Short mmCIF file of C-alpha atoms in Angstrom, two decimals:
data_model
loop_
_atom_site.label_atom_id
_atom_site.label_comp_id
_atom_site.label_asym_id
_atom_site.label_seq_id
_atom_site.Cartn_x
_atom_site.Cartn_y
_atom_site.Cartn_z
CA MET A 1 38.43 54.21 289.33
CA LYS A 2 37.20 51.35 291.25
CA GLU A 3 37.05 51.76 295.03
CA PRO A 4 39.16 48.95 296.41
CA ASP A 5 37.45 46.89 298.59
CA ASN A 6 38.44 45.84 302.17
CA GLY A 7 35.13 46.49 303.60
CA HIS A 8 35.65 50.23 304.20
CA ARG A 9 34.95 53.29 302.48
CA HIS A 10 38.06 55.35 300.86
CA LEU A 11 38.93 58.83 299.18
CA LEU A 12 41.84 57.93 297.29
CA SER A 13 41.11 59.90 294.05
CA VAL A 14 38.68 62.27 292.63
CA THR A 15 37.94 60.03 289.84
CA GLN A 16 36.01 57.61 292.13
CA LEU A 17 33.49 60.52 292.74
CA ASP A 18 30.65 60.97 290.24
CA ARG A 19 29.08 64.52 289.76
CA GLY A 20 26.18 63.70 292.20
CA ARG A 21 28.68 62.72 295.21
CA ILE A 22 30.83 65.75 294.39
CA TYR A 23 27.56 67.91 294.75
CA ASP A 24 26.53 66.03 297.86
CA LEU A 25 29.85 66.49 299.80
CA LEU A 26 29.68 70.12 298.65
CA ASP A 27 26.16 70.71 300.02
CA SER A 28 27.28 68.91 303.16
CA ALA A 29 30.24 71.15 303.55
CA ARG A 30 28.07 74.21 303.32
CA SER A 31 26.11 72.77 306.55
CA PHE A 32 29.45 71.97 308.33
CA SER A 33 30.70 75.44 307.49
CA GLU A 34 27.44 76.43 309.55
CA VAL A 35 28.66 74.54 312.33
CA LEU A 36 31.81 76.21 312.50
CA SER A 37 30.18 79.53 313.02
CA ARG A 38 28.42 78.51 316.21
CA PRO A 39 29.33 79.33 319.43
CA VAL A 40 30.01 75.75 320.05
CA LYS A 41 32.00 74.41 317.16
CA LYS A 42 31.51 70.81 317.76
CA VAL A 43 28.85 68.12 316.87
CA PRO A 44 29.13 64.51 318.61
CA ALA A 45 28.66 62.78 314.75
CA LEU A 46 31.89 60.75 315.31
CA ARG A 47 32.23 60.22 318.69
CA GLY A 48 34.23 57.06 319.47
CA LYS A 49 35.93 56.80 316.29
CA THR A 50 39.49 57.37 315.98
CA VAL A 51 41.25 59.16 312.92
CA ALA A 52 45.14 58.65 312.65
CA ASN A 53 47.13 61.34 310.54
CA LEU A 54 49.93 59.48 308.86
CA PHE A 55 52.11 62.56 307.19
CA MET A 56 55.19 61.30 305.79
CA GLU A 57 55.78 64.41 304.08
CA PRO A 58 56.16 68.09 305.63
CA SER A 59 52.67 69.48 305.69
CA THR A 60 51.30 71.89 308.41
CA ARG A 61 48.21 73.18 306.77
CA THR A 62 46.49 70.14 305.43
CA ARG A 63 47.44 68.22 308.55
CA MET A 64 45.90 70.74 310.96
CA SER A 65 43.06 71.07 308.65
CA PHE A 66 42.42 67.34 309.00
CA GLU A 67 42.90 67.34 312.72
CA LEU A 68 40.52 70.10 313.38
CA ALA A 69 38.03 68.63 311.08
CA ALA A 70 38.01 65.32 313.11
CA LYS A 71 38.08 67.07 316.40
CA ARG A 72 34.85 69.03 315.32
CA LEU A 73 33.38 66.00 314.96
CA SER A 74 34.28 64.61 318.22
CA ALA A 75 36.46 62.03 316.71
CA ASP A 76 39.72 61.23 318.47
CA VAL A 77 42.78 62.01 316.46
CA VAL A 78 46.46 60.71 316.62
CA ASN A 79 49.42 62.15 314.67
CA PHE A 80 52.07 60.04 313.20
CA SER A 81 54.83 62.22 311.55
CA SER A 82 57.68 60.48 309.77
CA GLY A 83 60.10 62.38 311.84
CA GLY A 84 59.25 61.33 315.27
CA SER A 85 57.90 57.83 314.40
CA SER A 86 59.24 54.45 313.68
CA ILE A 87 59.37 55.12 310.14
CA SER A 88 62.84 56.78 310.83
CA LYS A 89 64.00 53.69 312.38
CA GLY A 90 63.48 51.92 309.23
CA GLU A 91 60.12 50.58 309.85
CA THR A 92 58.15 49.73 306.23
CA LEU A 93 54.91 51.85 305.61
CA LYS A 94 53.39 48.24 305.75
CA ASP A 95 54.06 47.47 309.23
CA THR A 96 53.46 50.94 310.23
CA GLY A 97 49.82 50.54 308.66
CA LYS A 98 49.45 47.36 310.26
CA THR A 99 50.34 48.62 313.73
CA ILE A 100 48.11 51.61 313.42
CA VAL A 101 45.11 49.64 312.74
CA ALA A 102 46.17 47.27 315.50
CA MET A 103 45.67 50.35 317.85
CA GLY A 104 41.90 50.38 316.68
CA VAL A 105 41.85 53.23 314.17
CA ASP A 106 38.85 54.06 311.97
CA ALA A 107 40.58 55.84 309.20
CA VAL A 108 43.87 56.87 308.47
CA VAL A 109 44.76 60.20 306.51
CA ILE A 110 47.69 59.84 304.55
CA ARG A 111 50.39 61.76 302.98
CA HIS A 112 53.25 60.40 301.15
CA LYS A 113 55.69 61.54 298.40
CA SER A 114 54.88 58.58 296.38
CA ALA A 115 52.02 58.23 294.12
CA GLY A 116 49.59 55.24 294.69
CA VAL A 117 50.82 54.75 298.69
CA PRO A 118 47.12 55.57 299.84
CA LEU A 119 45.76 52.76 297.55
CA ALA A 120 48.23 50.44 298.57
CA LEU A 121 47.48 50.95 302.30
CA THR A 122 43.83 49.91 301.77
CA GLY A 123 45.29 46.34 301.09
CA TRP A 124 47.44 46.28 304.55
CA ALA A 125 44.94 48.32 306.88
CA ASP A 126 41.53 47.28 307.74
CA CYS A 127 40.21 50.78 307.96
CA SER A 128 39.02 53.58 305.72
CA VAL A 129 41.96 55.47 304.02
CA ILE A 130 41.94 59.15 302.88
CA ASN A 131 44.30 60.40 300.55
CA ALA A 132 45.83 63.82 301.62
CA GLY A 133 48.24 64.17 298.94
CA ASP A 134 50.47 61.23 297.28
CA GLY A 135 53.37 62.33 295.24
CA MET A 136 52.37 63.77 291.88
CA HIS A 137 49.06 61.85 291.71
CA GLU A 138 46.29 63.41 293.49
CA HIS A 139 45.04 65.51 296.48
CA PRO A 140 41.36 65.17 296.32
CA THR A 141 40.07 67.18 299.41
CA GLN A 142 42.26 69.94 298.15
CA ALA A 143 40.12 69.85 294.81
CA LEU A 144 36.90 69.70 296.94
CA LEU A 145 37.69 72.66 298.94
CA ASP A 146 38.46 74.70 295.77
CA LEU A 147 35.26 73.49 294.12
CA TYR A 148 33.72 74.67 297.43
CA THR A 149 35.08 78.02 297.26
CA MET A 150 34.36 78.82 293.58
CA ARG A 151 30.89 77.40 294.22
CA GLU A 152 30.30 79.59 297.03
CA HIS A 153 31.70 82.82 295.04
CA PHE A 154 29.97 82.28 291.56
CA GLY A 155 26.75 80.40 292.89
CA LYS A 156 27.60 77.61 290.42
CA LEU A 157 30.42 75.40 288.84
CA GLU A 158 28.85 74.40 285.66
CA GLY A 159 30.11 76.36 282.36
CA LEU A 160 32.67 78.16 284.84
CA LYS A 161 35.97 78.98 283.06
CA VAL A 162 38.83 77.88 285.33
CA ALA A 163 42.47 78.71 284.28
CA ILE A 164 45.31 76.65 286.06
CA ALA A 165 48.64 78.37 285.66
CA GLY A 166 51.95 76.65 286.60
CA ASP A 167 53.88 73.42 286.89
CA VAL A 168 50.86 71.27 285.98
CA ASP A 169 52.52 68.20 285.30
CA HIS A 170 54.20 67.88 288.65
CA SER A 171 50.91 69.18 290.67
CA ARG A 172 48.88 66.60 292.41
CA VAL A 173 46.50 69.87 293.36
CA ALA A 174 46.26 70.63 289.50
CA ARG A 175 45.47 66.93 288.76
CA SER A 176 42.84 66.58 291.29
CA ASN A 177 41.15 69.76 290.43
CA VAL A 178 41.22 69.17 286.64
CA HIS A 179 39.38 65.83 287.22
CA ALA A 180 36.88 67.40 289.74
CA LEU A 181 36.16 70.31 287.56
CA LYS A 182 35.52 68.39 284.36
CA ARG A 183 33.07 65.99 286.57
CA VAL A 184 30.79 69.17 287.41
CA GLY A 185 30.84 70.92 284.04
CA ALA A 186 33.55 73.57 284.31
CA ASP A 187 35.98 74.47 281.46
CA VAL A 188 39.53 74.04 282.16
CA LEU A 189 42.53 75.70 280.50
CA LEU A 190 45.89 75.14 281.40
CA VAL A 191 48.57 77.78 281.60
CA GLY A 192 52.32 77.27 281.63
CA PRO A 193 55.66 76.59 279.85
CA TRP A 194 55.16 73.75 277.38
CA SER A 195 57.47 71.45 279.26
CA LEU A 196 55.35 71.44 282.41
CA MET A 197 51.98 70.74 280.69
CA PRO A 198 50.54 67.37 281.01
CA VAL A 199 49.68 66.47 277.32
CA GLU A 200 47.60 63.31 278.10
CA MET A 201 45.17 65.75 279.69
CA GLU A 202 43.95 67.32 276.54
CA GLU A 203 42.05 63.96 276.09
CA LEU A 204 39.86 65.01 279.20
CA GLY A 205 38.74 67.92 276.96
CA VAL A 206 41.17 70.55 278.81
CA GLY A 207 42.65 73.58 276.86
CA ILE A 208 46.50 74.27 277.05
CA THR A 209 48.04 77.44 276.31
CA GLY A 210 51.18 79.12 276.81
CA SER A 211 49.93 82.71 277.13
CA MET A 212 48.93 84.04 280.64
CA ASP A 213 47.26 87.28 278.83
CA GLU A 214 44.97 84.88 276.83
CA ALA A 215 44.09 82.82 280.02
CA LEU A 216 43.52 85.89 282.13
CA ASN A 217 41.12 87.53 279.88
CA TRP A 218 39.44 84.18 279.29
CA CYS A 219 38.81 82.88 282.70
CA ASP A 220 36.40 83.50 285.67
CA VAL A 221 38.95 81.69 287.99
CA MET A 222 42.69 81.94 287.93
CA TYR A 223 44.03 79.22 289.94
CA LEU A 224 47.71 79.76 290.46
CA LEU A 225 49.69 76.72 291.47
CA ARG A 226 52.84 77.31 293.65
CA VAL A 227 56.00 76.85 292.32
CA GLN A 228 57.66 74.31 293.79
CA LEU A 229 61.23 75.89 294.06
CA GLU A 230 62.88 72.64 294.60
CA ARG A 231 61.92 72.06 290.75
CA VAL A 232 63.30 75.13 289.66
CA ARG A 233 66.67 73.69 288.88
CA GLY A 234 65.27 70.93 286.89
CA SER A 235 65.86 71.19 283.13
CA ARG A 236 62.30 71.72 282.48
CA PHE A 237 61.81 74.77 284.25
CA PRO A 238 62.70 78.30 283.26
CA SER A 239 64.62 80.76 285.49
CA LEU A 240 62.34 82.23 288.42
CA GLN A 241 62.72 85.55 286.52
CA GLU A 242 61.51 84.12 283.51
CA TYR A 243 58.74 82.38 284.88
CA ALA A 244 57.27 85.38 286.72
CA ARG A 245 57.55 87.60 283.58
CA ARG A 246 56.02 85.08 281.25
CA TYR A 247 53.72 83.23 283.52
CA GLY A 248 53.31 85.14 286.94
CA LEU A 249 50.39 87.32 287.84
CA THR A 250 52.14 90.67 287.72
CA THR A 251 50.65 93.89 288.34
CA SER A 252 50.92 95.27 284.79
CA ARG A 253 49.04 92.15 283.90
CA TRP A 254 46.48 92.63 286.49
CA SER A 255 45.70 96.39 286.22
CA GLY A 256 45.31 95.96 282.49
CA LEU A 257 42.34 93.69 282.85
CA GLN A 258 38.73 94.89 282.35
CA LYS A 259 37.22 91.94 284.08
CA LYS A 260 39.11 90.56 287.39
CA PRO A 261 38.67 86.90 287.81
CA LEU A 262 38.56 85.21 290.98
CA VAL A 263 42.15 84.39 292.06
CA MET A 264 42.86 81.35 293.88
CA HIS A 265 45.89 79.64 295.26
CA PRO A 266 46.58 76.32 297.34
CA GLY A 267 49.35 78.08 299.35
CA PRO A 268 51.99 78.73 300.46
CA ILE A 269 52.49 81.87 298.10
CA ASN A 270 55.89 82.47 296.70
CA ARG A 271 55.24 86.09 296.45
CA GLY A 272 56.91 87.72 293.35
CA VAL A 273 57.24 84.53 291.52
CA GLU A 274 53.49 83.16 290.50
CA ILE A 275 51.66 86.44 291.91
CA ALA A 276 53.04 89.85 292.63
CA SER A 277 52.81 90.83 296.48
CA GLU A 278 50.41 93.70 295.94
CA ILE A 279 48.01 91.33 294.37
CA ALA A 280 48.54 88.59 296.81
CA ASP A 281 47.60 91.27 299.66
CA GLU A 282 44.33 92.28 297.39
CA VAL A 283 43.34 88.56 297.03
CA GLU A 284 44.31 86.92 300.45
CA VAL A 285 40.71 86.89 301.61
CA ILE A 286 39.59 84.17 299.10
CA ILE A 287 42.97 82.30 300.04
CA ALA A 288 42.10 82.70 303.60
CA ASN A 289 38.57 81.42 302.54
CA GLN A 290 40.05 78.70 300.83
CA VAL A 291 41.66 77.66 304.07
CA SER A 292 38.44 77.69 306.16
CA ALA A 293 36.38 75.93 303.60
CA GLY A 294 39.19 73.13 303.89
CA VAL A 295 38.06 72.24 307.63
CA ALA A 296 34.08 71.83 306.39
CA VAL A 297 35.11 69.92 303.36
CA ARG A 298 37.45 67.55 305.44
CA MET A 299 34.50 67.16 307.95
CA ALA A 300 32.00 66.42 304.88
CA VAL A 301 34.29 63.72 303.76
CA LEU A 302 35.20 62.15 307.21
CA TYR A 303 31.57 62.49 307.89
CA ASP A 304 30.71 60.58 304.53
CA LEU A 305 33.46 57.82 305.00
CA LEU A 306 32.93 57.28 308.74
CA GLY A 307 29.29 58.30 309.45
CA GLY A 308 27.78 54.71 308.72
CA ASP A 309 28.10 51.40 310.23
CA ASN A 310 30.69 50.40 307.80
CA GLY A 311 33.09 52.99 308.76
CA MET B 1 10.46 49.77 298.58
CA VAL B 2 7.62 51.90 297.87
CA PHE B 3 5.19 53.23 300.19
CA LYS B 4 1.64 51.91 299.97
CA ALA B 5 -1.16 54.07 301.48
CA ARG B 6 -3.82 52.06 303.33
CA ALA B 7 -5.98 54.94 305.05
CA LYS B 8 -5.82 58.90 305.08
CA VAL B 9 -5.58 60.06 308.74
CA LEU B 10 -5.84 63.51 307.83
CA ASP B 11 -6.77 65.90 304.94
CA ASP B 12 -5.77 69.30 304.50
CA ASP B 13 -8.93 71.00 306.59
CA ASP B 14 -7.97 68.56 309.38
CA ILE B 15 -4.29 69.94 308.92
CA SER B 16 -5.37 73.43 308.84
CA ARG B 17 -7.55 73.23 311.80
CA ILE B 18 -4.81 71.25 313.65
CA THR B 19 -2.26 74.07 313.10
CA ARG B 20 -4.84 76.42 313.98
CA ARG B 21 -5.60 74.86 317.31
CA ILE B 22 -1.96 74.29 318.28
CA SER B 23 -0.93 77.82 317.77
CA HIS B 24 -3.87 78.83 320.01
CA GLU B 25 -2.52 76.40 322.49
CA ILE B 26 1.03 77.27 322.46
CA LEU B 27 -0.05 81.04 322.85
CA GLU B 28 -2.30 80.14 325.72
CA ARG B 29 0.66 78.33 327.54
CA SER B 30 3.19 80.76 326.88
CA LYS B 31 1.07 83.63 327.94
CA GLY B 32 1.60 85.30 324.51
CA SER B 33 4.11 85.46 321.77
CA ARG B 34 6.85 87.65 323.39
CA GLU B 35 9.40 85.24 324.14
CA LEU B 36 8.30 82.65 321.79
CA ALA B 37 10.47 81.09 319.13
CA LEU B 38 9.76 78.00 316.98
CA VAL B 39 12.52 75.41 315.69
CA GLY B 40 11.59 73.00 313.02
CA VAL B 41 13.15 69.84 312.43
CA ARG B 42 14.16 69.17 308.70
CA THR B 43 12.46 68.71 306.46
CA ARG B 44 8.69 68.91 307.08
CA GLY B 45 8.99 70.30 310.76
CA VAL B 46 10.40 73.29 309.30
CA PHE B 47 7.27 74.00 307.03
CA LEU B 48 4.95 73.28 310.08
CA ALA B 49 7.03 75.39 312.22
CA ARG B 50 6.52 78.42 309.59
CA ARG B 51 3.00 77.71 309.37
CA LEU B 52 2.39 77.86 313.11
CA ALA B 53 4.46 81.14 313.22
CA ASP B 54 2.49 82.77 310.79
CA LEU B 55 -0.81 81.74 312.69
CA ILE B 56 0.62 83.11 315.83
CA GLU B 57 1.45 86.26 314.24
CA GLU B 58 -1.99 86.73 312.84
CA ILE B 59 -3.84 85.92 316.11
CA GLU B 60 -1.45 87.90 318.33
CA GLY B 61 0.84 90.31 316.26
CA GLY B 62 4.48 90.46 316.81
CA GLU B 63 7.02 88.57 315.13
CA VAL B 64 7.91 84.94 316.13
CA GLU B 65 11.37 83.70 315.35
CA VAL B 66 11.62 80.46 313.30
CA GLY B 67 14.78 78.33 313.21
CA GLU B 68 15.66 75.24 311.29
CA LEU B 69 17.37 72.16 312.52
CA ASP B 70 19.21 69.24 310.93
CA THR B 71 19.55 66.49 313.41
CA SER B 72 21.72 64.03 311.47
CA LEU B 73 24.88 65.30 313.25
CA TYR B 74 23.48 64.29 316.68
CA ARG B 75 21.72 61.09 315.95
CA ASP B 76 22.84 57.93 317.68
CA ASP B 77 21.32 55.71 314.86
CA VAL B 78 23.14 57.27 311.97
CA ALA B 79 24.44 53.74 310.90
CA THR B 80 20.68 52.69 310.00
CA ASN B 81 19.44 55.51 308.04
CA ARG B 82 21.76 58.13 306.78
CA ALA B 83 20.94 60.80 304.21
CA PRO B 84 23.70 61.66 301.71
CA VAL B 85 23.66 65.15 302.58
CA VAL B 86 23.94 66.73 305.88
CA GLY B 87 21.25 69.66 305.69
CA SER B 88 21.71 73.08 307.04
CA THR B 89 20.81 74.36 310.32
CA LYS B 90 19.64 77.73 310.78
CA ILE B 91 19.19 79.72 314.10
CA ASN B 92 19.72 83.29 313.27
CA PHE B 93 18.65 84.72 316.62
CA ASP B 94 19.70 84.25 320.60
CA LEU B 95 17.99 81.30 322.25
CA SER B 96 18.80 82.33 325.84
CA SER B 97 15.76 83.86 327.53
CA LYS B 98 13.58 82.27 324.77
CA ARG B 99 10.55 79.69 325.03
CA VAL B 100 11.41 77.60 322.39
CA VAL B 101 8.91 74.96 320.65
CA ILE B 102 10.54 72.14 318.66
CA VAL B 103 8.25 71.32 315.75
CA ASP B 104 8.23 67.97 313.98
CA ASP B 105 5.71 66.20 311.87
CA VAL B 106 5.74 62.41 313.55
CA LEU B 107 7.06 61.61 316.79
CA TYR B 108 7.75 57.96 317.14
CA THR B 109 10.75 56.43 319.12
CA GLY B 110 11.81 60.01 320.32
CA ARG B 111 15.34 59.69 319.05
CA THR B 112 15.03 62.66 316.66
CA THR B 113 13.58 64.74 319.31
CA ARG B 114 16.47 63.72 321.80
CA ALA B 115 19.03 64.76 318.94
CA ALA B 116 17.08 67.97 318.18
CA MET B 117 17.38 68.82 321.99
CA ASP B 118 21.31 68.22 322.00
CA ALA B 119 21.52 70.29 318.83
CA LEU B 120 19.57 73.06 320.37
CA MET B 121 21.55 73.15 323.35
CA ASP B 122 24.69 73.99 321.39
CA PHE B 123 23.15 77.23 320.46
CA GLY B 124 22.32 78.54 323.81
CA ARG B 125 20.35 77.98 326.78
CA PRO B 126 16.69 78.38 326.26
CA LYS B 127 14.46 79.26 329.06
CA VAL B 128 11.83 76.54 328.27
CA VAL B 129 11.88 74.02 325.48
CA GLN B 130 8.66 72.24 324.52
CA LEU B 131 7.80 69.98 321.62
CA ALA B 132 5.00 70.01 319.15
CA VAL B 133 4.02 67.52 316.51
CA LEU B 134 1.57 66.82 314.04
CA ILE B 135 1.25 63.17 314.56
CA ASP B 136 2.09 61.02 317.56
CA ARG B 137 2.45 57.29 316.68
CA GLY B 138 3.72 55.95 319.79
CA HIS B 139 6.39 53.33 320.16
CA ARG B 140 8.76 55.60 322.28
CA GLU B 141 12.40 54.36 323.08
CA LEU B 142 13.23 57.13 325.31
CA PRO B 143 11.28 59.10 328.12
CA ILE B 144 9.98 61.92 325.69
CA ARG B 145 6.44 63.26 325.20
CA ALA B 146 4.87 66.20 323.20
CA ASP B 147 3.38 69.09 324.70
CA TYR B 148 1.15 69.60 321.62
CA VAL B 149 -0.06 66.85 319.45
CA GLY B 150 -2.20 67.11 316.47
CA LYS B 151 -3.25 63.71 316.31
CA ASN B 152 -2.41 60.32 318.31
CA VAL B 153 -2.55 57.69 315.57
CA PRO B 154 -1.84 54.30 317.24
CA THR B 155 0.19 52.02 314.74
CA SER B 156 2.09 48.86 314.54
CA GLY B 157 5.93 48.72 314.26
CA ASN B 158 5.75 47.78 310.52
CA GLU B 159 3.44 50.42 309.62
CA LYS B 160 4.52 53.72 308.06
CA VAL B 161 3.06 57.24 308.57
CA LYS B 162 3.69 59.38 305.63
CA VAL B 163 3.00 63.18 305.87
CA SER B 164 2.70 65.33 302.89
CA LEU B 165 2.79 69.00 302.94
CA VAL B 166 2.07 71.59 300.17
CA GLU B 167 5.45 73.06 300.43
CA VAL B 168 7.26 69.98 299.48
CA ASP B 169 4.79 67.37 298.31
CA GLY B 170 2.02 69.51 296.49
CA ILE B 171 -0.60 68.61 298.77
CA ASP B 172 -1.59 68.54 302.59
CA MET B 173 -2.55 65.08 304.11
CA VAL B 174 -1.43 62.35 306.30
CA GLU B 175 -1.65 58.74 305.28
CA ILE B 176 -0.70 55.36 307.01
CA GLY B 177 0.36 52.49 305.06
CA GLU B 178 3.12 50.22 304.55
CA ASP B 179 6.68 49.89 302.65
CA VAL B 180 6.26 47.09 299.86
CA GLU B 181 8.52 45.70 297.24
CA LYS B 182 8.38 47.53 294.01
#
């Protein structure tokens, strides 16, 4: 994807990052994670900059993670949520975007239920735009923090075997992860009901299987997507019981494994659906690591986009 | 732009004599190595700090803590020259009650040193902070001076000082020259 040019730098999609830039961001994130372990967890790098969080879809974790990242860099943060803002009074996104920028904001972090809204915003808003999840399209910072977690755990990404299980077709997390993982040379296998597999991803050199057991025996990382319960009633989705039995990480599958993969999950977990509660307890350390890596990775992204004179 | 050397200012023997002299000076002023800690500014300052620490340990015995500092998050001029990656900072010891010597390869505007001091203060409250540099090339933009100087090299603003160290560049030397179009 070509970066849109409004004179500012953006992070809209993983596809705009090449391998070198992904590694630069991951290396920087490592330094930022050191900052987060200091007695004073704050650096003056973005002093005087202002970041607006524009979340038009419910999100606690991502919004807090971005807010904390900006604050740790000494930027000022303003939060817009659809409930409490003029959006609910019928203001269009375009007007909201213009209003925010008129306030002198340097970057907008946006989450929206429709794909492409962050890209559209770059046309209306004279500032940097960061995609914090748009519809079923992408969630680039989630993919970066997942890569960061994998890299810290295994020491490398190239050649790593990553299985992504669940409703891949509707998942922006999966889409961003697939693009990011392929760029750094990891092998990807998608697992789930055929009705939820994006067939076009086979073109990217990604494997697809309907067998959770096959994937578990193959992978170094088992990335479980959250079952979006609101979709379960849809015709493409099996019942929850059937899903858990066929594609869930059950205790019998887990205990039967010779080599246990790293289990990751973007949260929040549906215990007893994509993962058995006992296993969730066992692997919650990694999931907590993913969350804390999120702040460091978002600091790296904010600093990368705003730390220059064209921020 | 590529660096074109005009003259060699220091060779490997010079650098080894300088580091030896500075390690003696540091010991003299700190009255021993007991409370001493060296913090190198990335990248080459870190290697100079390690060399000084080794020499001090050799002369005085005991162990000298060495830290590494990346100043990019504290700079006031990120806009003009920003590295693509933020380097790591490692200070795995308690700074309070320590006599800390910041070590850098070249002292120029003083802005890096200012940033290094700010970064250092976020880790604790050292008893004393001093500055050791291999080259002082003048043109300060802030009220900063070095406590230990390898060599004063008067330069003009468009000249460049290039420090090479075995650990990163395969050779020890300091050159003066200019950046020219390829």
